[in-house]
Every structure is written in structure tokens, then in C-alpha cells.
XYZ file of C-alpha atoms in Angstrom:
678
model
C -24.659 -76.887 -99.853
C -28.267 -77.594 -100.826
C -29.071 -79.278 -97.538
C -27.387 -76.484 -95.594
C -29.626 -74.025 -97.438
C -32.628 -76.076 -96.305
C -31.291 -76.056 -92.740
C -30.737 -72.298 -92.901
C -34.320 -71.750 -94.050
C -35.662 -74.013 -91.302
C -33.576 -72.300 -88.638
C -34.673 -68.865 -89.872
C -38.303 -69.968 -89.605
C -37.727 -71.165 -86.081
C -35.955 -67.947 -85.132
C -38.750 -65.734 -86.496
C -41.391 -67.896 -84.821
C -39.445 -67.734 -81.575
C -39.594 -63.938 -81.730
C -43.368 -63.868 -82.136
C -43.361 -63.215 -85.885
C -45.881 -63.910 -88.629
C -48.738 -66.067 -87.351
C -48.736 -68.045 -90.605
C -45.257 -69.360 -89.831
C -44.655 -72.546 -87.888
C -44.197 -71.654 -84.236
C -41.907 -73.468 -81.875
C -43.430 -71.596 -78.961
C -46.007 -73.067 -76.621
C -49.286 -71.097 -76.559
C -49.845 -68.975 -73.480
C -52.768 -70.068 -71.327
C -51.752 -69.847 -67.689
C -48.108 -68.786 -67.601
C -45.925 -70.841 -65.342
C -42.424 -70.012 -64.181
C -40.763 -73.428 -64.073
C -39.010 -74.047 -67.390
C -37.176 -77.357 -67.022
C -36.771 -80.437 -64.865
C -34.344 -83.309 -64.874
C -35.480 -86.002 -64.621
C -38.609 -85.477 -66.674
C -41.842 -86.049 -64.818
C -42.566 -89.807 -64.758
C -39.188 -90.638 -66.336
C -38.064 -94.251 -65.842
C -34.637 -95.905 -65.857
C -33.061 -92.953 -64.056
C -29.547 -93.635 -62.767
C -29.328 -93.856 -58.954
C -26.546 -91.247 -59.090
C -28.735 -88.742 -60.913
C -29.249 -85.194 -59.733
C -32.510 -83.252 -59.749
C -32.072 -80.061 -61.779
C -34.719 -77.330 -62.020
C -34.614 -74.220 -64.231
C -36.858 -71.185 -63.768
C -37.735 -68.202 -65.948
C -36.206 -65.744 -63.480
C -34.091 -65.704 -60.358
C -35.526 -67.651 -57.438
C -34.688 -67.569 -53.797
C -34.826 -71.156 -52.591
C -33.245 -73.253 -49.876
C -33.400 -76.948 -49.059
C -36.379 -76.167 -46.797
C -38.425 -75.374 -49.921
C -38.191 -78.952 -51.182
C -39.415 -82.343 -50.001
C -37.510 -85.250 -51.600
C -38.895 -88.695 -50.671
C -39.095 -92.294 -51.818
C -42.335 -94.223 -52.306
C -42.454 -95.142 -48.605
C -42.232 -91.511 -47.544
C -38.620 -91.741 -46.352
C -36.749 -88.480 -46.775
C -33.760 -88.318 -49.131
C -30.854 -86.309 -47.765
C -29.595 -83.845 -50.373
C -27.577 -80.705 -50.865
C -28.881 -77.691 -52.775
C -26.869 -75.520 -55.137
C -27.992 -72.379 -56.940
C -26.884 -72.156 -60.600
C -27.323 -69.897 -63.643
C -27.244 -66.672 -61.594
C -30.044 -67.915 -59.395
C -32.363 -69.122 -62.172
C -31.714 -72.758 -61.404
C -31.302 -75.092 -58.471
C -29.669 -78.510 -58.315
C -30.572 -81.090 -55.678
C -27.795 -83.645 -55.263
C -28.598 -86.699 -53.117
C -25.959 -87.276 -50.442
C -25.996 -91.014 -51.142
C -26.928 -92.976 -54.249
C -30.670 -93.481 -54.637
C -32.033 -96.987 -54.237
C -32.456 -99.039 -57.429
C -35.901 -99.719 -58.932
C -37.534 -97.205 -56.603
C -40.107 -94.447 -57.122
C -39.165 -90.953 -55.969
C -41.100 -87.715 -55.560
C -39.939 -84.110 -55.285
C -42.328 -81.398 -54.055
C -41.750 -77.619 -54.021
C -43.143 -75.492 -51.224
C -42.976 -71.713 -51.197
C -40.696 -71.192 -54.198
C -41.538 -67.818 -55.749
C -40.565 -66.143 -58.997
C -41.104 -62.371 -59.123
C -43.415 -62.731 -56.135
C -45.519 -65.503 -57.699
C -45.526 -68.995 -56.214
C -44.544 -71.693 -58.679
C -44.617 -75.455 -58.567
C -44.641 -78.531 -60.783
C -47.480 -78.796 -63.273
C -49.298 -81.508 -61.289
C -47.843 -80.502 -57.945
C -44.929 -82.949 -57.829
C -42.073 -84.391 -59.845
C -42.072 -88.191 -60.062
C -39.407 -90.515 -61.438
C -38.218 -94.112 -61.075
C -34.637 -95.356 -60.839
C -33.224 -98.231 -62.871
C -32.660 -101.666 -61.356
C -29.362 -102.566 -59.694
C -26.466 -103.633 -61.917
C -25.241 -106.258 -59.450
C -26.123 -107.785 -56.108
C -29.204 -109.817 -55.131
C -31.302 -110.870 -58.135
C -34.451 -109.253 -56.790
C -32.725 -105.847 -56.942
C -31.698 -106.398 -60.581
C -35.273 -106.303 -61.848
C -38.084 -103.783 -62.038
C -40.875 -106.396 -61.970
C -41.350 -110.017 -60.924
C -42.192 -111.086 -64.485
C -39.848 -110.886 -67.487
C -41.359 -108.590 -70.102
C -40.869 -105.512 -72.240
C -41.738 -102.564 -70.020
C -41.214 -99.623 -72.387
C -40.610 -98.673 -76.011
C -39.325 -95.445 -77.572
C -40.964 -94.006 -79.589
C -44.196 -95.190 -78.039
C -46.670 -93.801 -80.649
C -48.409 -92.043 -77.793
C -46.500 -88.927 -76.788
C -43.910 -89.552 -79.493
C -44.991 -90.983 -82.851
C -42.858 -93.184 -85.094
C -41.139 -91.564 -88.066
C -39.694 -92.984 -91.270
C -36.204 -92.562 -89.750
C -37.063 -93.925 -86.294
C -35.041 -96.513 -84.415
C -36.886 -98.548 -81.793
C -35.513 -98.844 -78.275
C -37.049 -101.297 -75.809
C -36.400 -101.888 -72.119
C -37.000 -105.163 -70.309
C -37.766 -105.741 -66.654
C -34.845 -108.149 -66.159
C -31.331 -108.616 -67.610
C -31.306 -110.309 -71.021
C -29.377 -113.398 -72.097
C -27.959 -111.657 -75.174
C -27.269 -114.947 -76.971
C -31.038 -115.570 -77.195
C -31.828 -112.222 -78.832
C -31.483 -113.073 -82.530
C -32.782 -110.747 -85.216
C -35.223 -112.467 -87.540
C -35.907 -115.122 -84.899
C -36.665 -113.892 -81.385
C -36.589 -110.208 -82.316
C -38.044 -108.984 -85.611
C -39.403 -105.961 -87.450
C -41.854 -107.045 -90.148
C -43.719 -105.235 -92.935
C -45.884 -106.735 -95.672
C -44.985 -110.185 -94.366
C -41.248 -109.633 -94.869
C -38.410 -109.104 -92.424
C -37.083 -105.539 -92.541
C -33.255 -105.428 -92.737
C -32.157 -103.894 -89.446
C -29.328 -103.685 -86.949
C -29.946 -105.311 -83.559
C -28.076 -104.129 -80.472
C -28.584 -105.801 -77.101
C -27.451 -104.552 -73.709
C -28.206 -105.522 -70.152
C -31.917 -104.652 -70.274
C -31.777 -102.722 -73.545
C -32.744 -103.670 -77.091
C -32.280 -101.395 -80.114
C -33.725 -102.221 -83.537
C -32.382 -99.778 -86.133
C -33.676 -100.269 -89.708
C -30.814 -100.140 -92.224
C -32.910 -97.987 -94.570
C -35.635 -95.450 -93.831
C -39.051 -97.020 -93.421
C -41.827 -96.336 -95.925
C -44.243 -93.671 -94.626
C -47.833 -94.853 -94.316
C -46.876 -98.529 -94.365
C -47.605 -100.742 -91.357
C -44.680 -102.212 -89.431
C -44.817 -104.710 -86.592
C -42.062 -105.080 -84.018
C -42.047 -108.382 -82.161
C -40.108 -109.928 -79.278
C -40.759 -113.599 -78.523
C -38.561 -116.334 -77.079
C -35.843 -114.113 -75.600
C -34.559 -115.475 -72.292
C -33.481 -113.634 -69.186
C -30.091 -114.289 -67.625
C -31.866 -116.533 -65.132
C -33.549 -118.571 -67.896
C -37.078 -117.087 -67.932
C -38.869 -116.671 -71.262
C -40.017 -113.152 -72.010
C -43.734 -112.463 -72.299
C -44.625 -112.103 -75.977
C -44.521 -108.486 -77.150
C -45.748 -106.873 -80.376
C -46.019 -103.240 -81.379
C -47.648 -102.063 -84.604
C -46.812 -98.659 -86.036
C -47.292 -96.591 -89.174
C -44.306 -94.227 -89.556
C -44.822 -90.676 -90.751
C -43.025 -88.902 -93.573
C -40.340 -86.483 -92.308
C -39.195 -85.188 -95.697
C -40.130 -82.006 -97.525
C -43.023 -82.631 -99.957
C -41.281 -80.504 -102.606
C -37.636 -81.588 -102.312
C -37.981 -85.010 -100.701
C -35.146 -84.027 -98.344
C -34.716 -83.050 -94.727
C -32.982 -80.078 -93.199
C -29.547 -80.984 -91.867
C -28.770 -78.708 -88.941
C -25.050 -78.548 -88.203
C -24.348 -78.035 -84.519
C -21.158 -77.886 -82.527
C -20.517 -79.423 -79.128
C -17.902 -76.924 -77.932
C -15.207 -77.769 -75.400
C -15.596 -76.281 -71.931
C -12.524 -74.207 -72.819
C -9.831 -74.609 -75.457
C -6.966 -73.957 -73.065
C -8.319 -75.094 -69.711
C -9.112 -78.523 -68.341
C -12.548 -79.521 -67.098
C -11.440 -79.215 -63.479
C -9.922 -75.745 -63.883
C -11.644 -72.559 -62.794
C -13.012 -70.333 -65.507
C -14.372 -73.007 -67.857
C -17.784 -72.652 -69.487
C -20.476 -74.138 -67.280
C -23.968 -75.427 -67.959
C -26.916 -73.308 -66.915
C -28.744 -76.518 -66.025
C -26.164 -78.013 -63.683
C -23.493 -75.397 -63.014
C -20.910 -77.975 -64.120
C -18.478 -77.683 -67.076
C -20.173 -78.346 -70.414
C -19.318 -81.396 -72.522
C -17.085 -82.836 -69.837
C -17.603 -86.500 -69.025
C -16.675 -87.146 -65.396
C -15.937 -90.789 -64.607
C -16.256 -91.189 -60.850
C -15.021 -94.406 -59.284
C -12.475 -95.828 -56.889
C -10.155 -97.014 -59.668
C -10.014 -93.520 -61.170
C -9.522 -91.416 -58.018
C -13.091 -90.098 -58.248
C -11.959 -87.180 -60.407
C -11.152 -88.380 -63.910
C -12.771 -86.179 -66.560
C -12.670 -86.168 -70.361
C -13.389 -82.905 -72.217
C -15.420 -83.780 -75.334
C -16.028 -81.725 -78.477
C -17.009 -82.078 -82.128
C -19.694 -81.362 -84.710
C -23.084 -83.059 -84.692
C -25.173 -83.303 -87.861
C -28.846 -83.492 -86.956
C -31.585 -84.163 -89.502
C -34.805 -82.303 -88.719
C -38.200 -83.490 -89.864
C -39.991 -81.042 -92.188
C -41.090 -78.511 -89.555
C -44.361 -77.274 -91.173
C -45.693 -80.831 -90.843
C -44.568 -81.081 -87.214
C -45.301 -77.687 -85.638
C -45.613 -78.978 -82.072
C -43.376 -82.036 -81.755
C -40.411 -81.934 -84.128
C -38.551 -85.250 -84.666
C -34.809 -85.305 -85.304
C -32.133 -87.877 -86.065
C -28.357 -88.050 -85.719
C -27.105 -90.823 -87.989
C -24.811 -93.488 -86.638
C -21.109 -92.933 -87.137
C -20.977 -89.460 -85.579
C -17.916 -88.920 -83.411
C -17.001 -86.733 -80.447
C -13.397 -86.725 -79.264
C -11.992 -85.753 -75.919
C -9.078 -85.428 -73.547
C -7.243 -88.364 -72.091
C -8.335 -90.086 -68.891
C -5.797 -90.715 -66.154
C -5.253 -94.369 -65.246
C -4.396 -95.459 -61.716
C -3.774 -98.736 -59.926
C -6.253 -99.019 -57.094
C -7.165 -95.388 -57.646
C -3.874 -94.243 -56.156
C -0.786 -95.283 -58.127
C -0.321 -93.805 -61.641
C 0.425 -96.510 -64.215
C 2.753 -94.204 -66.132
C 0.503 -93.481 -69.117
C -2.929 -92.068 -69.806
C -5.705 -93.324 -72.051
C -4.883 -91.087 -74.977
C -7.704 -89.350 -76.837
C -11.132 -90.624 -75.784
C -13.609 -91.215 -78.600
C -17.383 -91.435 -78.298
C -18.980 -92.813 -81.476
C -22.698 -93.159 -82.202
C -23.288 -96.813 -83.177
C -26.966 -96.649 -84.149
C -29.157 -93.813 -85.365
C -29.882 -91.519 -82.431
C -33.452 -90.282 -82.550
C -35.344 -87.758 -80.496
C -37.870 -84.945 -80.370
C -38.152 -81.245 -79.634
C -41.533 -80.948 -77.921
C -43.663 -78.384 -76.074
C -42.513 -77.461 -72.613
C -44.571 -79.605 -70.201
C -43.805 -77.303 -67.266
C -44.253 -73.775 -68.583
C -47.128 -72.634 -70.793
C -45.231 -69.499 -71.736
C -43.999 -67.883 -74.939
C -40.549 -67.530 -73.400
C -40.200 -71.121 -72.263
C -37.689 -73.176 -74.239
C -38.689 -76.303 -76.099
C -37.816 -79.579 -74.403
C -35.439 -82.098 -75.957
C -35.444 -85.843 -75.500
C -32.781 -87.765 -77.425
C -31.918 -91.475 -77.174
C -28.595 -92.817 -78.388
C -26.262 -95.818 -78.274
C -22.533 -95.088 -78.257
C -19.203 -96.893 -78.218
C -16.377 -95.467 -76.136
C -12.715 -96.150 -76.811
C -9.238 -94.725 -76.245
C -6.402 -94.071 -78.688
C -3.827 -95.738 -76.425
C -4.366 -99.469 -76.880
C -2.927 -100.164 -73.426
C -5.855 -98.366 -71.798
C -8.508 -99.448 -74.268
C -9.178 -102.689 -72.428
C -10.090 -100.688 -69.339
C -12.492 -98.265 -70.999
C -13.840 -99.496 -74.348
C -17.494 -100.552 -74.174
C -20.989 -99.904 -75.483
C -23.246 -97.553 -73.539
C -26.828 -98.151 -74.613
C -29.933 -96.021 -74.330
C -28.257 -92.858 -73.108
C -31.252 -90.587 -72.582
C -30.496 -86.886 -72.953
C -33.128 -84.602 -71.466
C -32.698 -80.942 -72.235
C -33.913 -77.669 -73.650
C -33.808 -76.075 -77.092
C -33.995 -72.317 -77.497
C -33.402 -69.900 -80.384
C -31.016 -67.171 -79.219
C -29.841 -64.519 -81.698
C -30.699 -66.788 -84.620
C -28.817 -69.730 -83.125
C -30.419 -72.928 -81.829
C -28.788 -73.741 -78.506
C -29.532 -76.969 -76.720
C -28.509 -77.992 -73.217
C -29.150 -81.454 -71.864
C -28.351 -83.747 -68.962
C -27.714 -87.469 -68.802
C -25.831 -89.814 -66.500
C -23.171 -92.070 -68.014
C -22.314 -95.279 -66.182
C -19.210 -96.853 -67.741
C -17.676 -100.023 -66.351
C -13.940 -99.650 -65.692
C -11.556 -102.596 -66.040
C -14.610 -104.831 -66.099
C -14.823 -104.726 -62.317
C -16.272 -101.374 -61.234
C -19.383 -99.455 -62.283
C -18.409 -95.791 -62.452
C -20.694 -92.846 -63.118
C -20.752 -89.212 -64.134
C -23.339 -86.498 -64.795
C -22.856 -85.162 -68.334
C -23.853 -81.543 -69.007
C -24.184 -81.677 -72.787
C -24.380 -78.504 -74.908
C -24.782 -78.044 -78.660
C -24.807 -74.756 -80.576
C -25.931 -74.497 -84.187
C -23.651 -72.633 -86.569
C -25.029 -69.172 -87.363
C -24.018 -69.491 -91.013
C -25.494 -72.842 -92.001
C -24.556 -72.284 -95.644
C -20.880 -72.301 -94.686
C -21.074 -74.700 -91.765
C -18.487 -77.491 -91.726
C -19.307 -80.322 -94.093
C -19.540 -83.708 -92.424
C -16.120 -85.317 -92.898
C -15.847 -88.515 -94.902
C -14.306 -91.419 -93.023
C -11.863 -93.135 -95.387
C -9.525 -94.656 -92.791
C -9.298 -98.448 -92.545
C -9.746 -99.922 -89.073
C -6.580 -101.576 -87.782
C -5.471 -103.546 -84.773
C -2.999 -101.128 -83.152
C 0.528 -102.212 -82.270
C 1.709 -101.748 -78.706
C 4.895 -102.527 -76.839
C 4.293 -105.631 -74.775
C 6.475 -107.531 -72.331
C 7.950 -109.530 -75.175
C 8.332 -106.717 -77.706
C 5.878 -105.115 -80.161
C 2.592 -106.948 -80.518
C -0.909 -106.345 -81.794
C -3.509 -105.143 -79.327
C -5.295 -108.398 -78.711
C -5.646 -111.006 -76.010
C -3.995 -113.343 -75.254
C -1.389 -111.925 -77.647
C 2.150 -112.826 -76.656
C 1.165 -113.855 -73.154
C -0.962 -116.939 -73.823
C 0.643 -118.577 -70.783
C -1.449 -116.211 -68.656
C -4.732 -117.136 -70.328
C -7.128 -119.433 -68.541
C -9.567 -121.879 -70.157
C -12.959 -120.208 -70.444
C -11.606 -116.735 -71.104
C -12.515 -115.083 -74.429
C -10.245 -113.918 -77.231
C -10.393 -110.128 -77.539
C -9.201 -108.062 -80.520
C -9.012 -104.300 -80.010
C -9.576 -102.294 -83.188
C -8.854 -98.627 -83.779
C -12.548 -97.785 -84.174
C -16.020 -99.262 -83.848
C -16.972 -101.979 -86.342
C -20.157 -102.518 -88.324
C -21.825 -105.561 -86.718
C -23.683 -106.397 -89.954
C -20.307 -107.090 -91.617
C -19.226 -109.756 -89.114
C -20.206 -113.314 -89.977
C -18.834 -116.271 -88.037
C -17.123 -118.702 -90.387
C -16.692 -116.291 -93.319
C -15.448 -112.808 -92.347
C -14.405 -114.005 -88.877
C -12.884 -117.447 -88.331
C -11.405 -119.457 -85.490
C -9.554 -122.750 -85.862
C -8.250 -125.247 -83.315
C -5.475 -127.530 -84.456
C -6.250 -126.607 -88.059
C -9.967 -127.443 -87.766
C -12.749 -124.842 -87.648
C -13.857 -124.210 -84.055
C -17.427 -123.016 -83.311
C -17.703 -119.766 -81.389
C -19.892 -116.774 -80.600
C -18.898 -113.134 -80.813
C -19.963 -109.696 -79.633
C -18.802 -106.098 -79.951
C -17.989 -104.065 -76.874
C -16.941 -100.587 -77.909
C -13.997 -101.106 -80.270
C -13.344 -104.608 -78.964
C -14.336 -107.758 -80.856
C -14.916 -110.431 -78.210
C -14.740 -114.055 -79.422
C -15.892 -116.843 -77.097
C -15.233 -120.447 -78.223
C -18.143 -122.811 -77.558
C -15.706 -125.066 -75.672
C -13.062 -123.593 -73.348
C -9.626 -123.151 -74.889
C -7.517 -126.274 -74.329
C -3.895 -126.565 -73.263
C -1.196 -127.392 -75.794
C -3.322 -126.826 -78.935
C -2.739 -124.052 -81.489
C -5.618 -121.668 -82.113
C -5.758 -119.212 -85.007
C -8.168 -116.270 -85.230
C -8.609 -114.655 -88.653
C -10.445 -111.566 -89.883
C -11.049 -110.652 -93.542
C -11.657 -107.306 -95.284
C -15.357 -108.167 -95.381
C -15.439 -106.736 -91.859
C -15.824 -102.950 -92.007
C -16.165 -99.906 -89.801
C -19.429 -97.961 -89.596
C -18.502 -96.042 -92.770
C -17.866 -99.223 -94.775
C -14.053 -99.110 -94.744
C -12.624 -102.662 -94.655
C -10.406 -103.711 -91.781
C -6.778 -104.505 -92.373
C -6.989 -108.305 -91.995
C -5.242 -110.185 -89.210
C -4.411 -113.848 -88.688
C -2.957 -114.543 -85.275
C -2.060 -117.794 -83.569
C -1.662 -118.688 -79.905
C -1.551 -121.740 -77.713
C -1.722 -122.309 -74.006
C 1.275 -124.140 -72.507
C 1.087 -127.905 -72.681
C -0.121 -129.414 -69.446
C 2.282 -131.826 -67.790
C 0.823 -134.697 -65.781
C -2.791 -135.676 -65.218
C -5.837 -133.557 -64.683
C -5.428 -131.012 -61.915
C -8.226 -129.886 -59.638
C -9.307 -126.256 -60.035
C -7.927 -123.795 -57.537
C -9.294 -120.516 -56.261
C -7.193 -117.763 -57.800
C -8.983 -114.719 -56.402
C -11.830 -114.089 -54.013
C -13.721 -110.896 -53.300
C -13.962 -110.370 -50.447
C -11.512 -112.659 -48.687
C -8.388 -114.551 -49.614
C -7.801 -117.341 -52.189
C -7.177 -120.060 -49.607
C -8.920 -122.067 -46.936
C -8.529 -120.408 -43.559
C -7.141 -122.199 -40.519
C -10.273 -121.651 -38.454
C -8.679 -122.932 -35.260
C -6.821 -119.650 -34.998
C -9.724 -117.420 -35.942
C -10.342 -114.383 -33.769
C -13.147 -112.785 -35.697
C -14.064 -110.519 -32.796
C -10.546 -109.034 -33.025
C -10.604 -108.677 -36.795
C -8.367 -111.755 -37.219
C -9.292 -114.109 -40.072
C -6.547 -116.610 -39.195
C -4.004 -117.781 -41.761
C -4.126 -120.105 -44.762
C -4.283 -123.829 -44.045
C -0.847 -125.374 -44.392
C 0.797 -122.258 -43.059
C 2.586 -121.637 -39.790
C 1.239 -120.263 -36.557
C 3.940 -117.632 -36.951
C 2.369 -116.355 -40.186
C 0.735 -112.950 -40.273
C -2.995 -113.137 -39.686
C -5.347 -112.162 -42.506
C -7.693 -109.329 -41.577
C -11.460 -109.723 -41.728
C -12.364 -107.953 -45.001
C -15.253 -105.527 -45.341
C -17.893 -105.752 -48.054
C -20.218 -102.879 -49.049
C -23.917 -103.597 -48.657
C -25.397 -105.550 -51.593
C -21.992 -105.963 -53.265
C -21.606 -109.282 -55.106
C -19.298 -112.019 -53.798
C -16.934 -113.166 -56.571
C -14.664 -116.204 -56.727
C -12.370 -116.814 -59.702
C -11.077 -120.342 -60.357
C -8.155 -121.637 -62.403
C -10.536 -123.640 -64.603
C -14.151 -123.507 -65.736
C -16.465 -124.917 -63.077
C -19.314 -127.279 -63.961
C -22.445 -125.269 -63.168
C -24.321 -128.330 -61.932
C -21.672 -128.888 -59.256
C -22.354 -125.526 -57.623
C -25.145 -126.430 -55.224
C -26.581 -123.907 -52.807
C -28.971 -125.334 -50.229
C -31.547 -122.909 -48.862
C -31.170 -124.032 -45.270
C -29.982 -122.621 -41.966
C -27.769 -125.668 -41.419
C -24.011 -125.234 -41.768
C -21.759 -127.383 -43.977
C -24.576 -128.224 -46.417
C -24.169 -127.812 -50.175
C -21.033 -127.258 -52.253
C -21.315 -123.477 -51.977
C -22.357 -121.726 -48.808
C -22.620 -118.220 -47.427
C -22.619 -118.399 -43.646
C -23.198 -115.572 -41.222
C -20.699 -115.358 -38.380
C -21.636 -113.996 -34.966
C -20.142 -114.251 -31.496
C -21.408 -116.712 -28.897
C -22.410 -114.421 -26.008
C -21.383 -117.076 -23.472
C -17.894 -117.773 -24.823
C -17.125 -114.838 -27.092
C -16.164 -117.303 -29.829
C -17.525 -117.194 -33.409
C -20.693 -119.028 -34.309
C -21.787 -119.749 -37.880
C -25.376 -119.806 -39.070
């Protein structure tokens, strides 16, 4: 109750300031110098790591009359980007949606020409909106990087525009994908103060690093964040990086506390689905609020989860931060949503859905309400920038393997405005989940939060007292726990990991190999590494699992969820079938694109779309078609056994039949019409 009273007082101060009240109060308005009419942009000007499937959303103070002819959208080389334009929010906003995905690691510019508001021409503050897309997630290595060297390219907060606070978490981005096994807290990544290592949680993603101190930092004390010795996925050592900071005190000088503002992320509609007409839509995008669309081939391009729940945001003491107000949402916060439909190949329903979809914050989310960079106007809303790491999971264990994962460094860019005594925030981000481990999906999230008017009687944050469990599902051989290989160890291949799906996200600090988590082979401890991916605990033995030997994986109650509740322990055994006979050569099990066999090239008719048939077959067999591969899509070959890396030799030569692995281009001989390889 006490903290809600503080929040109520803070919100009242903001509301009065927002209405142009007493000049002695802290104002959340931006002083008026030369009033501008553009209130919001997504992306922010000079924003980096923007998803290639992002939209460009603009919000104005009043209705505008604009068409596509009023905008120039180009890349760094001056090539035009084809886009569609949609008017939203009763004409006060426009959304530019690129027809095709933007190129990775590319600079883009948007320019307005002739857009008027109430007869006055408006434009971006410096004349143009600039942003840079993230690197590619797959394909050629040179597209998976934002620079030729491997280094830290950004940090948030940066102590420039946004200063570090006592409750800050540090989020770093690297120019190339990270070998996560080399990022070790206290070794290659560290946060030091007074010569001692600060206890902290380390999360590592593809190019993302989060260092989240377990306790609030001491204001006024110097801290140094360092990254040294981390390797890229291609084996490069990162350039040494250090960042010194002195965090500021966010608490009230009289109470030593912070205001806790209780906000609600409402559903688009209680009775309607996200795709139905009549749902509540975002003024920034025109799309349903708090609906997470997951667009991808495997999900029919139209799977959407309607999210909702309460968010408990801590605000820094506003009188000490009148211009830029820091805020934090502690880890453990949960939003829940509707089920996702699951299809085979994006067409055939599997007969069940995902069950309730949960989004859980796995490290402290931190951000800032800051002056509007576009509009120097009393009526312009504050801007919001919030960074968070989340774990997604589903309540149906059968679908969890397809969806559960960590999504790191989600960057919400939005607005915050006091309306009738209520702080309303709208924000945009792009989520890019990986489905079934094989496809990168995407969706533009129109996120909305509304503070409760009566903060004194706002919902109290619920206490999580439920123990994490490994759910039971009905497998082919009867009920079994949700883990792999489970009761189907005969389908497991050497080199594959052991995966245990829990009912909720786990606390990584509670997992210790050899004590709270153990793996044995034939009764003897087996060395392994582990990682968390959403609600899944992924265990990878140092040596591939062997045939005919019993393995046992064991968890103890020392492992907890984010609230400290111990897991219900498990101890499960499995063994691969015993191999009969001598060593067998590895076989190709799957190939993308193509077919898992050697083609009978004598009967090729590439020019006719005929790939021939598998060697050893009959000339009467059906011919395999020549498969198509999207531009820059990776070629993948899956073998029946682990392959010795040193045996995969690619020779950079134009000669054919050189090296153990080759990619050859096939063309037609103009004189004979037959295929040529080069």
C-alpha cells in the first residue's frame, strides 16, 4: 500500500505537470521553443539493430494529408525502397510498410516532402530519419556481421544520452555472432567495483550480452564493465572492451524507496480474437494492441497470440530526474496470451494448439521516458525506450519444443502521455522467434500499457509459489515426461542434446553442473555443458551420446524458478539401441535443398527441371525435381553421425571435384544444351 501511495503521488505530479500546472512542480513536458508537429517516429532517428521486417511509423499532432509521393525511402546507395502507405489514428499517423524485407546491416533514410499539419510544413528534426538494420541471421558470413572486426559496437545505457542508474542492467551488442561457450562471467565478461566482482546474471544471445547485477548497485561508486577473450562463432577474439560508470541514486531521499507504477497491458478485446474486426487498435500502427503476430511459412503467415497482464514498473524519484526519467520492470514479470495454431508445412493442422502462450521477463528490463526529440511542444508526448529479455513458452508441452526460446534485447520504442490522470504508453517492436528450430518468423508488436487510475487499490503483484515441474504428456508409448529423448531414444542421434522442458523459466544462477544438475554415463559422471532456451534446459554432453550405454540425467531442488521456488526433481534414464556389427559410415539423412542421396547424373535433364534419380535406383523411377532455394538461404545437410570438422574441406577454386565438400554452379552448354558444372 505504501509504495502504491508513492506511485499515486508521482502520477499526480506528472498529471498536474502535464496540464501546465505549478511551475515549481517537476514537468514532464518539453519546453516550447519552435513548435514542431511530428510527435513520434519508429524507428528512432539513428536507431541500430532494426529488424529487416520493421515498419516506419510516424505520428503527428493533428491530421495530415499524405501519400506515398510525400516520402522518399532509400538505402545508403540511393536505391528506392518500395513501400505501401497506410493512414492510421484518424489521419494523425502514417505507416510505411516495405514491400519486401529490408537488406541486413544496411543504412536507410526516410525523407518527408510537402507534408503539412494545419497548413504548416513539417519534417524530421534534422531533415531525415536514419536507421540501420541488424545483420542477417543466416546465409553468407559477411552478411551476418555489421563490421569486419569483432568488437562491442554498442552499450545500453551508454552514459551519454542515457545515464546508468543504481538499478541498471547493461546490454551490449557485438558486430559478429558470439560463441556463447566463451562468454563466462567473472572470466571473459565481468562487472567490477572496488576490485571485486559484482554478483550478476549473464545472458548471451546471438550478438547480445546482458549483465544484470543481482542487487542494486551503490550510487556514486565506480563500476567497470569489461569484455575480453570472448570468441566469435568463427573463432575471432573480440577487441578488448571496458566501460566505466558511476550509477545514480533513483530512490527518494526521504523514504529510500521508489514509486511502483502499476500498469495493465489490456487485451485487444476480451471476447474477440486479434484477427477479428472491432478489436482495439494501436494509434501508432493501426494494428491490434498487445497481439503478437508470428508470420512464417510453418504457421500459415497468420498465427497471432493475444497477450495481457499487469506490469509493475519502478520509477526513479522524478524530482531528481525531471527531463529523463529512468524506470525498471523487475525480472519475473509475466504476460499470458492465446494459443498459437500449429501446422505441418504451414498447411496441415496437427490436431492441437500450443495452449496458453507465456512471455516472462528473464532479466530486469530497464528504460527511460525522455524528452520528445521530434516535437518541441507542450502537447508532445514523452518518448519511451525500454530494453528487455524474455522467455517464451507454451502450456501444451507438445508444442513447447516448437516455440520456447529466449528473445534478447527486445527494444520497445514508444510514447508516454498523461491522459485524464492516467499514464498511457504505446510502443512498437519487432519480435523474431525461431519456429521448430528451422525458420525465423517475425511480427510487429503494437504494445500498450495503461496505468491504473486508482494506484492505491491497484492489483498487488502476485506471489509466485508454484514449483516448476516437467509436464507429463501422452507419447507414442504412453504417458511420459516432456523431455528428449524420453521414451523414443531409438530416434536420437549421437551429437544431439538432451532437452528437458519445464513448466516455467528457470533461474540460471541456481543451475550448477555436477551438483544441482548431473549427467552420468554407465554410472560414471559425464562432463557436459548446458544452456537455457525459454523454458527448456538444454544439456550437451562433451562427447556425443554412445550406442548401448545407459545415461541418467538428474536435477535437484537446488534448481529454482525466477521466484526461488525449487523444481520438482527428476532422474531419468535412456540409452540408444546397441549397435550390431562394426562401425558404419555416416549417411545423409536430410538435405536442404535437394534429396538425401547421390543423384544418377547420367539421367540428369537440368534444363527440363529433372534432377535424375538416386544412384542404385531404376531408370523407371520417378525423377526428382530440381529444387529451388531462396536467395542467401543456407544449405543444410544432416548426417546420421557427428562429422569430424577437419574432414570437411572446401577448396576455394573454380575446378570441379576438388575438396570433400563442394558447391558447384550448373549451367547449360550452349553448343549441346547439356549441363556444365563450374
